[in-house]
CSV table of C-alpha atoms and ligand atoms in Angstrom, one decimal:
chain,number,residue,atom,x,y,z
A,23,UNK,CA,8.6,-117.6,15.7
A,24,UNK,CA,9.4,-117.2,19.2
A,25,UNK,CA,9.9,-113.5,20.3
A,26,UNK,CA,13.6,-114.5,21.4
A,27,UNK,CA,13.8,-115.2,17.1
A,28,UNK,CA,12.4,-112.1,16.4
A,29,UNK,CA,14.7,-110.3,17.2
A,30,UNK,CA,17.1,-108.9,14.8
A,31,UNK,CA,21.1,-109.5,15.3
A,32,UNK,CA,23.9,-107.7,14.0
A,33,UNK,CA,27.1,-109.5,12.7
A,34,UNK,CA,30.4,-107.4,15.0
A,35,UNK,CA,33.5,-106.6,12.7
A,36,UNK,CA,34.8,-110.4,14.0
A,37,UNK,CA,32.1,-112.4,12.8
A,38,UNK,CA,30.5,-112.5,16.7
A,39,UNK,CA,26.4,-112.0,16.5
A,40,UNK,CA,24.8,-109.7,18.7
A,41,UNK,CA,20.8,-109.4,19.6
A,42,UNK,CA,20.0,-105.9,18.3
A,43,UNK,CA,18.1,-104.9,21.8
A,44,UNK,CA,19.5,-106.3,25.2
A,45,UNK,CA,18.2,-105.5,28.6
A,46,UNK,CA,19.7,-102.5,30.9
A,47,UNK,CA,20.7,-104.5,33.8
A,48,UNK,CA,21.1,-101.5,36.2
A,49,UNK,CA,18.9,-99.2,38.4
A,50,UNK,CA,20.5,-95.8,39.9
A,51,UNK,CA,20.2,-95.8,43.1
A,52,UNK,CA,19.3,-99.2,43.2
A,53,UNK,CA,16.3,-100.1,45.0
A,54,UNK,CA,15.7,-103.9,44.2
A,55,UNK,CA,17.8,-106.4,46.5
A,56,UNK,CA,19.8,-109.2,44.8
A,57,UNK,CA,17.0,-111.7,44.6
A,58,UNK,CA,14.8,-109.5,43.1
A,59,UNK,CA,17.6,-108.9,40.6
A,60,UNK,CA,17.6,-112.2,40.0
A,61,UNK,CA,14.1,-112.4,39.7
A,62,UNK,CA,13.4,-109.4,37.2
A,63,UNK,CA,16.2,-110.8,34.8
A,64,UNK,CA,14.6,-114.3,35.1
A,65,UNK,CA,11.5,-112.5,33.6
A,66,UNK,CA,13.5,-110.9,30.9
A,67,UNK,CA,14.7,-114.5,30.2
A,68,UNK,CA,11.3,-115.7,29.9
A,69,UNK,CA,9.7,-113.0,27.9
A,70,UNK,CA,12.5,-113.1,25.0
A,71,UNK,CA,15.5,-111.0,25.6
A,72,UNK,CA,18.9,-112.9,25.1
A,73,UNK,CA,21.3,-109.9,25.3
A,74,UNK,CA,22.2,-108.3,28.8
A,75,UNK,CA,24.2,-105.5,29.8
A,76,UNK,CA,26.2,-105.5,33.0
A,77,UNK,CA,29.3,-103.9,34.7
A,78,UNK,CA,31.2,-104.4,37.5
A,79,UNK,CA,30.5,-100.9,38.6
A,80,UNK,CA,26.6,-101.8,38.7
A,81,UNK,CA,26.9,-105.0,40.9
A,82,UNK,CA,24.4,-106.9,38.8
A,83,UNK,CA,27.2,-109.7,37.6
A,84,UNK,CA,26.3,-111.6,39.9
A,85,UNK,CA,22.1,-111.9,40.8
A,86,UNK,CA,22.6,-112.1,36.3
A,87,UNK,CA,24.9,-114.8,36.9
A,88,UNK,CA,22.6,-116.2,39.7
A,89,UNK,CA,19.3,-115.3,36.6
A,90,UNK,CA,21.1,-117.4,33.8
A,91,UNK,CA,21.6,-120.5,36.1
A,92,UNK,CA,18.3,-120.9,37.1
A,93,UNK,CA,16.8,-120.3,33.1
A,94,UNK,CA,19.3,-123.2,32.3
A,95,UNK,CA,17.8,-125.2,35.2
A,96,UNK,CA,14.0,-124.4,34.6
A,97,UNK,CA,14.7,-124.8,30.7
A,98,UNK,CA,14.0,-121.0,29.4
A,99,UNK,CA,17.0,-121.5,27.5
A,100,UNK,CA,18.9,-124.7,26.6
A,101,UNK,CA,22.8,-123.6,27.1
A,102,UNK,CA,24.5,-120.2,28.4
A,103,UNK,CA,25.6,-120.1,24.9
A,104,UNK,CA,22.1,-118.8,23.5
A,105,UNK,CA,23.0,-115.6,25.7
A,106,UNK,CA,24.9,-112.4,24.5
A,107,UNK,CA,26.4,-111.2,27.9
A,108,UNK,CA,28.7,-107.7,27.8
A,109,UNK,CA,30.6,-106.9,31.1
A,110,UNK,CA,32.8,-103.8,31.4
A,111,UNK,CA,36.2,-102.4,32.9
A,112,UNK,CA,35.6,-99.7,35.7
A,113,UNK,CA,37.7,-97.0,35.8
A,114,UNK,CA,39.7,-98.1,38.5
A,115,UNK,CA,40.6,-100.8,37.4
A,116,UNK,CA,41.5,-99.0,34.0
A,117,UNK,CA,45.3,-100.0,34.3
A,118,UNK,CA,46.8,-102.5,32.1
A,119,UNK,CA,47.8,-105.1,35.3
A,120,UNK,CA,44.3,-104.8,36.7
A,121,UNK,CA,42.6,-105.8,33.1
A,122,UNK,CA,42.9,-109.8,33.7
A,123,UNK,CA,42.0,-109.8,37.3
A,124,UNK,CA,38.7,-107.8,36.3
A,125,UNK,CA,37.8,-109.5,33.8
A,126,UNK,CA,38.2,-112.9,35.7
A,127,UNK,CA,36.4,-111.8,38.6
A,128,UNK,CA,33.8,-110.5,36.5
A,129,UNK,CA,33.4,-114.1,35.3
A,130,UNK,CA,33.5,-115.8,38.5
A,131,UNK,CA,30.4,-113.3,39.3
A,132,UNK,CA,28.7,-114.5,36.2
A,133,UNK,CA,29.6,-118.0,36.5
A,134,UNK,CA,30.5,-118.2,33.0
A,135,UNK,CA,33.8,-118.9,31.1
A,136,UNK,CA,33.7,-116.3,28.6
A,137,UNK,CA,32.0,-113.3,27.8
A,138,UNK,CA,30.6,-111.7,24.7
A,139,UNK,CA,31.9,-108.1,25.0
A,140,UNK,CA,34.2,-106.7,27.7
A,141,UNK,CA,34.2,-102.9,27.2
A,142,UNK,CA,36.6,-99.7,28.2
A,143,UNK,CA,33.5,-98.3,30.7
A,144,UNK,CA,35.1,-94.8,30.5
A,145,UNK,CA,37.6,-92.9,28.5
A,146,UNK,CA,39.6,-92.1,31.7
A,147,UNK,CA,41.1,-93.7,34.7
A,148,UNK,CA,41.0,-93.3,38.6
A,149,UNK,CA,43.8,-94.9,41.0
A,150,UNK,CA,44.0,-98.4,41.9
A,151,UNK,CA,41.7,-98.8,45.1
A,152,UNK,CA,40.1,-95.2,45.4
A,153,UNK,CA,36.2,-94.8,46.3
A,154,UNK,CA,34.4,-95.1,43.6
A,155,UNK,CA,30.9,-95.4,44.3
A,156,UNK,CA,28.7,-93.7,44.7
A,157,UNK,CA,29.7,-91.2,41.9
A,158,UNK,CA,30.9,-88.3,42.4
A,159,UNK,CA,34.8,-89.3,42.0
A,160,UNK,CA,37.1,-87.0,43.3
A,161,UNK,CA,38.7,-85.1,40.6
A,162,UNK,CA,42.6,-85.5,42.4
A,163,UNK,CA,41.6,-89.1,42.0
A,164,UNK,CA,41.8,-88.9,38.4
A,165,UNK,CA,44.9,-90.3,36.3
A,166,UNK,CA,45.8,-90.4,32.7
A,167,UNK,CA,44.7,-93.3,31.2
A,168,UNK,CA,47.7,-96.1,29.6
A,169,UNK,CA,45.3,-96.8,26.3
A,170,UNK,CA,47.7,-98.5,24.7
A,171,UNK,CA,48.7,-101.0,27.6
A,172,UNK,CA,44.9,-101.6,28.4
A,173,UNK,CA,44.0,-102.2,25.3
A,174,UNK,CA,47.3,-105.1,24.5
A,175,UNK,CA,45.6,-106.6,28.0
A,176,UNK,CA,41.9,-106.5,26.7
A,177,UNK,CA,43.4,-108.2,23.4
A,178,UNK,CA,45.1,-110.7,25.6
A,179,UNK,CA,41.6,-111.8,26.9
A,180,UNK,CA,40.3,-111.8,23.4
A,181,UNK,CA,43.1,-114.5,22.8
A,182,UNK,CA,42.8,-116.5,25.9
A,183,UNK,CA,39.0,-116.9,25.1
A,184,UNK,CA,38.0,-114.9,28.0
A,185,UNK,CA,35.7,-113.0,26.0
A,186,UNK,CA,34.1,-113.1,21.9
A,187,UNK,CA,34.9,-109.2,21.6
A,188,UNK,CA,36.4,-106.5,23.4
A,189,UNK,CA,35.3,-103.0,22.9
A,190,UNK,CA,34.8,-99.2,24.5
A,191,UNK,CA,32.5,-97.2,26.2
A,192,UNK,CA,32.2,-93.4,26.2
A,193,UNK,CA,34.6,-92.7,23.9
A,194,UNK,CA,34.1,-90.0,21.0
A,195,UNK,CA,35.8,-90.3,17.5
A,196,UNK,CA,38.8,-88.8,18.7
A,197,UNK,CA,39.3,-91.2,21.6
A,198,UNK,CA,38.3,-94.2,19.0
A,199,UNK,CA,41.1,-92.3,16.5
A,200,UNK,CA,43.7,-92.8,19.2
A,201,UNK,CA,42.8,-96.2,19.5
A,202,UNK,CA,42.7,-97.5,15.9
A,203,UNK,CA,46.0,-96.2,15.4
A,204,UNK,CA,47.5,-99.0,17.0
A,205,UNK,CA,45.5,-101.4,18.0
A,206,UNK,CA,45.8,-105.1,16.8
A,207,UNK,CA,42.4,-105.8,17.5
A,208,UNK,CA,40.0,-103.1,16.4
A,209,UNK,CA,36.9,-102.5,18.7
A,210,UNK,CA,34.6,-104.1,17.9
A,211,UNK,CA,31.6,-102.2,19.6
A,212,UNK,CA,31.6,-98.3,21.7
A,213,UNK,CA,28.3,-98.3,23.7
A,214,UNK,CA,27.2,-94.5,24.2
A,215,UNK,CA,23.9,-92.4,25.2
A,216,UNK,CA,22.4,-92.5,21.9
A,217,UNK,CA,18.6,-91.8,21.6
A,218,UNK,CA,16.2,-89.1,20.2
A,219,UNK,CA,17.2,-86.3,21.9
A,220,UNK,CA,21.0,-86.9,21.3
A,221,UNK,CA,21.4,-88.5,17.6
A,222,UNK,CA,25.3,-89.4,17.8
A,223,UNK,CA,25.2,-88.5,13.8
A,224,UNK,CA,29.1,-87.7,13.8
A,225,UNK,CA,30.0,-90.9,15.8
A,226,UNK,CA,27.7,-93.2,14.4
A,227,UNK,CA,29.0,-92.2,10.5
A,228,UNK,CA,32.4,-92.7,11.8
A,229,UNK,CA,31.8,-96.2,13.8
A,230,UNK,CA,30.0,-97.2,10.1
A,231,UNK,CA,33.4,-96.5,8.2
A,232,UNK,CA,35.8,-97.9,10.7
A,233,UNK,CA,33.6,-101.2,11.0
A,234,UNK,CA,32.5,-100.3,14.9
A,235,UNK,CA,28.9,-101.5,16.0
A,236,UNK,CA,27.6,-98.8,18.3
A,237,UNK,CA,25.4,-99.8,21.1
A,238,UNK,CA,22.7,-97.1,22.3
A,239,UNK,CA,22.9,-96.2,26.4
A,240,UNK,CA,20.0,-94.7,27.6
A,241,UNK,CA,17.6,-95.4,24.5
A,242,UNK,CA,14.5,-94.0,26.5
A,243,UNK,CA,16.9,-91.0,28.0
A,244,UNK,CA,18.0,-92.6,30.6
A,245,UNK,CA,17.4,-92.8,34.6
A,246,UNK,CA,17.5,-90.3,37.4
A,247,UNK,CA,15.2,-88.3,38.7
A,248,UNK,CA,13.9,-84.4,37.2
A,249,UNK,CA,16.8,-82.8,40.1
A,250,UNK,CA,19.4,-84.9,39.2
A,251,UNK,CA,20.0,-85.1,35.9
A,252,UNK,CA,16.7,-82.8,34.6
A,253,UNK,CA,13.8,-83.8,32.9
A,254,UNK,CA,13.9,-87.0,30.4
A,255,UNK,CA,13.8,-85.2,27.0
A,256,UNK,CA,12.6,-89.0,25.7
A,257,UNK,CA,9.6,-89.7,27.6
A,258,UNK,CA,8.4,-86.3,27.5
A,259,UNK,CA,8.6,-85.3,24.2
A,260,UNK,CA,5.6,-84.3,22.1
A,261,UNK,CA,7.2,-84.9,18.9
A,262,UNK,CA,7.4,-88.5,19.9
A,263,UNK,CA,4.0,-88.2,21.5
A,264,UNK,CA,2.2,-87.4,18.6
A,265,UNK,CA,3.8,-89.7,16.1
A,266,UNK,CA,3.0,-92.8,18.7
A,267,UNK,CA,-0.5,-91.3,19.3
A,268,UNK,CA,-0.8,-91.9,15.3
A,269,UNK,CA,0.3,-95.1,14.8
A,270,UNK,CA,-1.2,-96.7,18.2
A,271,UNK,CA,2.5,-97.3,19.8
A,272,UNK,CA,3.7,-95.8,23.2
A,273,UNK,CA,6.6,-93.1,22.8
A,274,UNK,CA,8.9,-95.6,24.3
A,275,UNK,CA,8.6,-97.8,21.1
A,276,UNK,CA,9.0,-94.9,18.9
A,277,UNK,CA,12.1,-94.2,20.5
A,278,UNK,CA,13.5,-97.2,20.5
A,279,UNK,CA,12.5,-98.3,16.8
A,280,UNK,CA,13.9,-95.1,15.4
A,281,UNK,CA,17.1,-96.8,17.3
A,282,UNK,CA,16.3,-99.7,14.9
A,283,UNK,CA,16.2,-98.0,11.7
A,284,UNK,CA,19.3,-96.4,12.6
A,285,UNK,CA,21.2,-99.5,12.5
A,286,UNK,CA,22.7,-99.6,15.8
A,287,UNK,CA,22.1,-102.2,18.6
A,288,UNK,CA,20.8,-101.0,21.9
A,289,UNK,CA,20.4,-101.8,25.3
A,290,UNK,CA,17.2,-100.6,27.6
A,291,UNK,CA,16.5,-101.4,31.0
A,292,UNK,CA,13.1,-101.6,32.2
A,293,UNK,CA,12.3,-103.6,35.6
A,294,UNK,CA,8.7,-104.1,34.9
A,295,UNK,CA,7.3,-106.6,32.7
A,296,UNK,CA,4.5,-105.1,30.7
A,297,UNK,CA,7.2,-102.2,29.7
A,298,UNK,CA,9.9,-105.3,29.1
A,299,UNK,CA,7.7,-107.0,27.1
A,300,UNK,CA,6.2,-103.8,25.0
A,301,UNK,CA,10.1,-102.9,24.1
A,302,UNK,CA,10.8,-105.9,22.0
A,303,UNK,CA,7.3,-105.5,20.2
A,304,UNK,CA,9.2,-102.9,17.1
A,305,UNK,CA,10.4,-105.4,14.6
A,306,UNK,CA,7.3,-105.8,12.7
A,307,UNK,CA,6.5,-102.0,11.6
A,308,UNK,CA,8.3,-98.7,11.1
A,309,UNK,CA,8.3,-95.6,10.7
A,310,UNK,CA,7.5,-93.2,7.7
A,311,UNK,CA,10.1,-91.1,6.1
A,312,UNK,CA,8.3,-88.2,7.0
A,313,UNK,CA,8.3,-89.0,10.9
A,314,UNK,CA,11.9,-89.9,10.2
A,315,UNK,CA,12.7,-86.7,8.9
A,316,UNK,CA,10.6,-85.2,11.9
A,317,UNK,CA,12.6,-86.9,14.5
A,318,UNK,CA,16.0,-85.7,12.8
A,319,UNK,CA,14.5,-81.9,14.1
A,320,UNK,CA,14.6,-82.6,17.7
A,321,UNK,CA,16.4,-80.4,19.7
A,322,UNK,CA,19.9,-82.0,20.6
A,323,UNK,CA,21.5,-82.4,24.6
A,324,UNK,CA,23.3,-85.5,26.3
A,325,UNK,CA,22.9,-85.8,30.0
A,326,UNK,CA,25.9,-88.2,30.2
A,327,UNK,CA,28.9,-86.0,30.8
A,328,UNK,CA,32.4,-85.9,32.8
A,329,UNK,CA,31.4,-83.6,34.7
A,330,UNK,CA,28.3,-84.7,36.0
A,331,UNK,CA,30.4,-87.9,37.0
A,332,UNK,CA,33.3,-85.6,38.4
A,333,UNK,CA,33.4,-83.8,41.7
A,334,UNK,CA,31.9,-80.2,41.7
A,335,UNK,CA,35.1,-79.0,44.1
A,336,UNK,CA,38.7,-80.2,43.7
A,337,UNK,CA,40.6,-80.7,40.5
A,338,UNK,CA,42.4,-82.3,37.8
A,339,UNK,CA,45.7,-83.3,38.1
A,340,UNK,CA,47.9,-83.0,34.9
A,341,UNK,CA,44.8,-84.0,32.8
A,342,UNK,CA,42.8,-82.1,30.9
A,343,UNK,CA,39.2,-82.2,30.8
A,344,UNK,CA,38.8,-82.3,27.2
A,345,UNK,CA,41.1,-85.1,26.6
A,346,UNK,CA,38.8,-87.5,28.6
A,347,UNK,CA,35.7,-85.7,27.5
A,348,UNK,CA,32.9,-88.6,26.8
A,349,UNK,CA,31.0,-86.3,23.7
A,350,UNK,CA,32.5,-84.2,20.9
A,351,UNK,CA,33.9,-81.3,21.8
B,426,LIG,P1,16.8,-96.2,29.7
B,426,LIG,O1,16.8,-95.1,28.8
B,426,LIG,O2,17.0,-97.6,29.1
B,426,LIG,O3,15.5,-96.3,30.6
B,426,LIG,C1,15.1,-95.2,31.3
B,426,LIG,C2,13.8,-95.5,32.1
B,426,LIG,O4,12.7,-95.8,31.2
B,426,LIG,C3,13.9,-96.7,33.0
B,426,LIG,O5,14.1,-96.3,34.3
B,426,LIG,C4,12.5,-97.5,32.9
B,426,LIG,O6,11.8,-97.6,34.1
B,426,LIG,C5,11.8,-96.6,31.9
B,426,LIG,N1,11.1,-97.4,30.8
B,426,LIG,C6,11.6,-98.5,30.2
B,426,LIG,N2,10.7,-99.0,29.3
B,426,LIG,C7,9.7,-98.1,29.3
B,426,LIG,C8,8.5,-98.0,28.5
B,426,LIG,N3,8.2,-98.9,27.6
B,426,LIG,N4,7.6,-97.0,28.8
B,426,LIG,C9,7.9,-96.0,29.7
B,426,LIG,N5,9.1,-96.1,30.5
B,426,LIG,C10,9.9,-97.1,30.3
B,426,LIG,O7,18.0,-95.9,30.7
B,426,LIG,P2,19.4,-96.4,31.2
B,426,LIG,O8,20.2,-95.2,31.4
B,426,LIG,O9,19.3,-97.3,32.3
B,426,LIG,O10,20.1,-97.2,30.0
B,426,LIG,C11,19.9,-98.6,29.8
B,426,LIG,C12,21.1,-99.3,30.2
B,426,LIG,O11,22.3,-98.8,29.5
B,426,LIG,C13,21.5,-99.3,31.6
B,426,LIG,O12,20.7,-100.1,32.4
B,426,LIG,C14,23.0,-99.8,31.6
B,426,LIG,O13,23.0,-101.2,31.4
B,426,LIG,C15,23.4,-99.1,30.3
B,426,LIG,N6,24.2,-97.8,30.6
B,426,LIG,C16,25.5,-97.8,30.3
B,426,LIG,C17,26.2,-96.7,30.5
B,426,LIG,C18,27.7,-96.6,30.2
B,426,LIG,O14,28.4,-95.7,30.6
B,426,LIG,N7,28.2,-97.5,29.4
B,426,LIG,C19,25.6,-95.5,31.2
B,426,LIG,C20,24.2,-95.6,31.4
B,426,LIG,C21,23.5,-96.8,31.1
B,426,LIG,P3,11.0,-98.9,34.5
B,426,LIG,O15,12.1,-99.9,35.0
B,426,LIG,O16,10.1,-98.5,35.6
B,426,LIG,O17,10.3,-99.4,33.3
């Protein structure tokens, strides 16, 4: 069996398949030019992975775009069809008349027809046009988010073929509540920061009921460095330590197999291939009930948050924080 095989898929609530781990594509701040974009996702290509995770917010559609056509060319894979490719909406162009332009130009960056999951990126919307990159936005920037008429337009690219599913990002139960009350097209996936250190048990029971695949952000705790966003509770931990140091596996794996067992999909990015390569090698053991139950004791914190994406000075405008809020609150 090729590694590519391997790897488990998971059936979405329209019959679409999805490779249970798919490669990060992004690096914050971004150090790597385009080619060696290119390059590193040519390696993932090689080494097995068939699921990638982009944005237009991370400007990696392209140099993935660029990735795929040269795998097709040197015969990695046969067709662009063996790929499972997930773009999202940025917030500014989180208005229902900029959804088909997005997506569209999201493709033409890809150089692909379709994709297999366009995704809400955030819970919240900024105007048409205003800075948005490098975080932080400016909170008078912020507008309340037309759910209803963003989600009829990301149905409308559904039925045009523009993409296999359409889902969120971000968004808590009470968000995906909204959501499924009247949409035609349920989501069929809400990627989040799921790992270890932040075990998504509410959301994930919910997402199992209402027939929603989660997809795990920031499996191994994410990026950033120690002043930024704080030390990576993932990495660092000695509860994870210890059980790897056990069973001969780094603490990466054991973070992302507990991911596994949890029945959700995930996507982690690692630009190096050794640490590429070691985060597909979890399908043929697991874990023991007992480190399982170990694991369910570890202290709980996101990093992810509004806030941290939000200004420190300024503020909202007729919107209030805990509506947009990415976690429970
Ligand atoms: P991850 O948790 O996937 O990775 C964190 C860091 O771990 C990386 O910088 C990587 O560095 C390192 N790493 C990877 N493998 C190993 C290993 N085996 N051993 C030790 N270190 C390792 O962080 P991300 O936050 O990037 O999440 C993954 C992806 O999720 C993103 O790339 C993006 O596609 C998506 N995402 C989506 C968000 C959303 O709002 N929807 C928000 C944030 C992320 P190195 O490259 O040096 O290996």
């Amino acid at each position: 069996m090729t590694t590519s095989e391997m790897i488990p898929k998971l059936t979405l609530n329209n019959g679409h398949v999805m490779p249970v781990v798919g490669m990060g594509t992004t690096e914050f701040p971004t150090t790597l030019t385009p080619p060696l974009l290119k390059s590193v996702y040519l390696d993932a290509i090689a080494i097995g992975y068939r699921h990638f995770d982009t944005a237009s917010l991370y400007q990696t559609e392209q140099p993935l775009g660029e990735a795929i056509q040269e795998a097709i060319k040197l015969g990695l894979i046969g067709s662009r069809e063996e790929l499972f490719i997930t773009s999202k909406l940025w917030c500014t162009e989180n208005h229902p008349d900029l959804v088909l332009p997005s997506i569209q130009s999201s493709l033409r960056n890809l150089k692909t027809d379709y994709l297999d999951s366009y995704l809400i990126h955030m819970p919240f919307s900024v105007k048409a046009g205003a800075r948005d990159f490098p975080f932080p936005i400016k909170r008078e920037d912020v507008v309340p988010l037309d759910l209803k008429g963003v989600w009829k337009a990301m149905e409308e690219c559904q039925r045009l073929g523009l993409t296999k599913a359409i889902g969120v990002s971000n968004f808590n139960t009470r968000k995906l509540e909204e959501l499924l009350a009247f949409a035609k097209i349920p989501p069929a996936v809400d990627q989040v920061e799921m790992n270890t250190s932040w075990q998504q048990q509410k959301l994930k029971e919910y997402c199992a009921k209402k027939g929603i695949c989660i997809t795990a952000y920031s499996p191994l705790g994410g990026q950033g460095s120690q002043e930024l966003v704080g030390i990576n509770p993932v990495l660092t931990s000695d509860v994870l330590k210890e059980i790897a140091d056990a069973k001969g596996k780094t603490t990466a794996q054991i973070a992302l197999r507990w991911l596994v067992e949890q029945g959700v999909s995930m996507v982690v990015k690692s630009f190096n291939k050794e640490r590429l390569q070691q985060n597909l090698e979890i399908f043929d053991w697991e874990l023991a009930e007992e480190e399982r139950q170990t694991i369910s004791k570890i202290p709980q914190k996101n990093r992810v948050s509004v806030d941290f994406m939000l200004a420190k000075e300024g503020s909202l405008n007729s919107i209030d924080i805990s509506d947009i809020e990415i976690n429970e609150v």
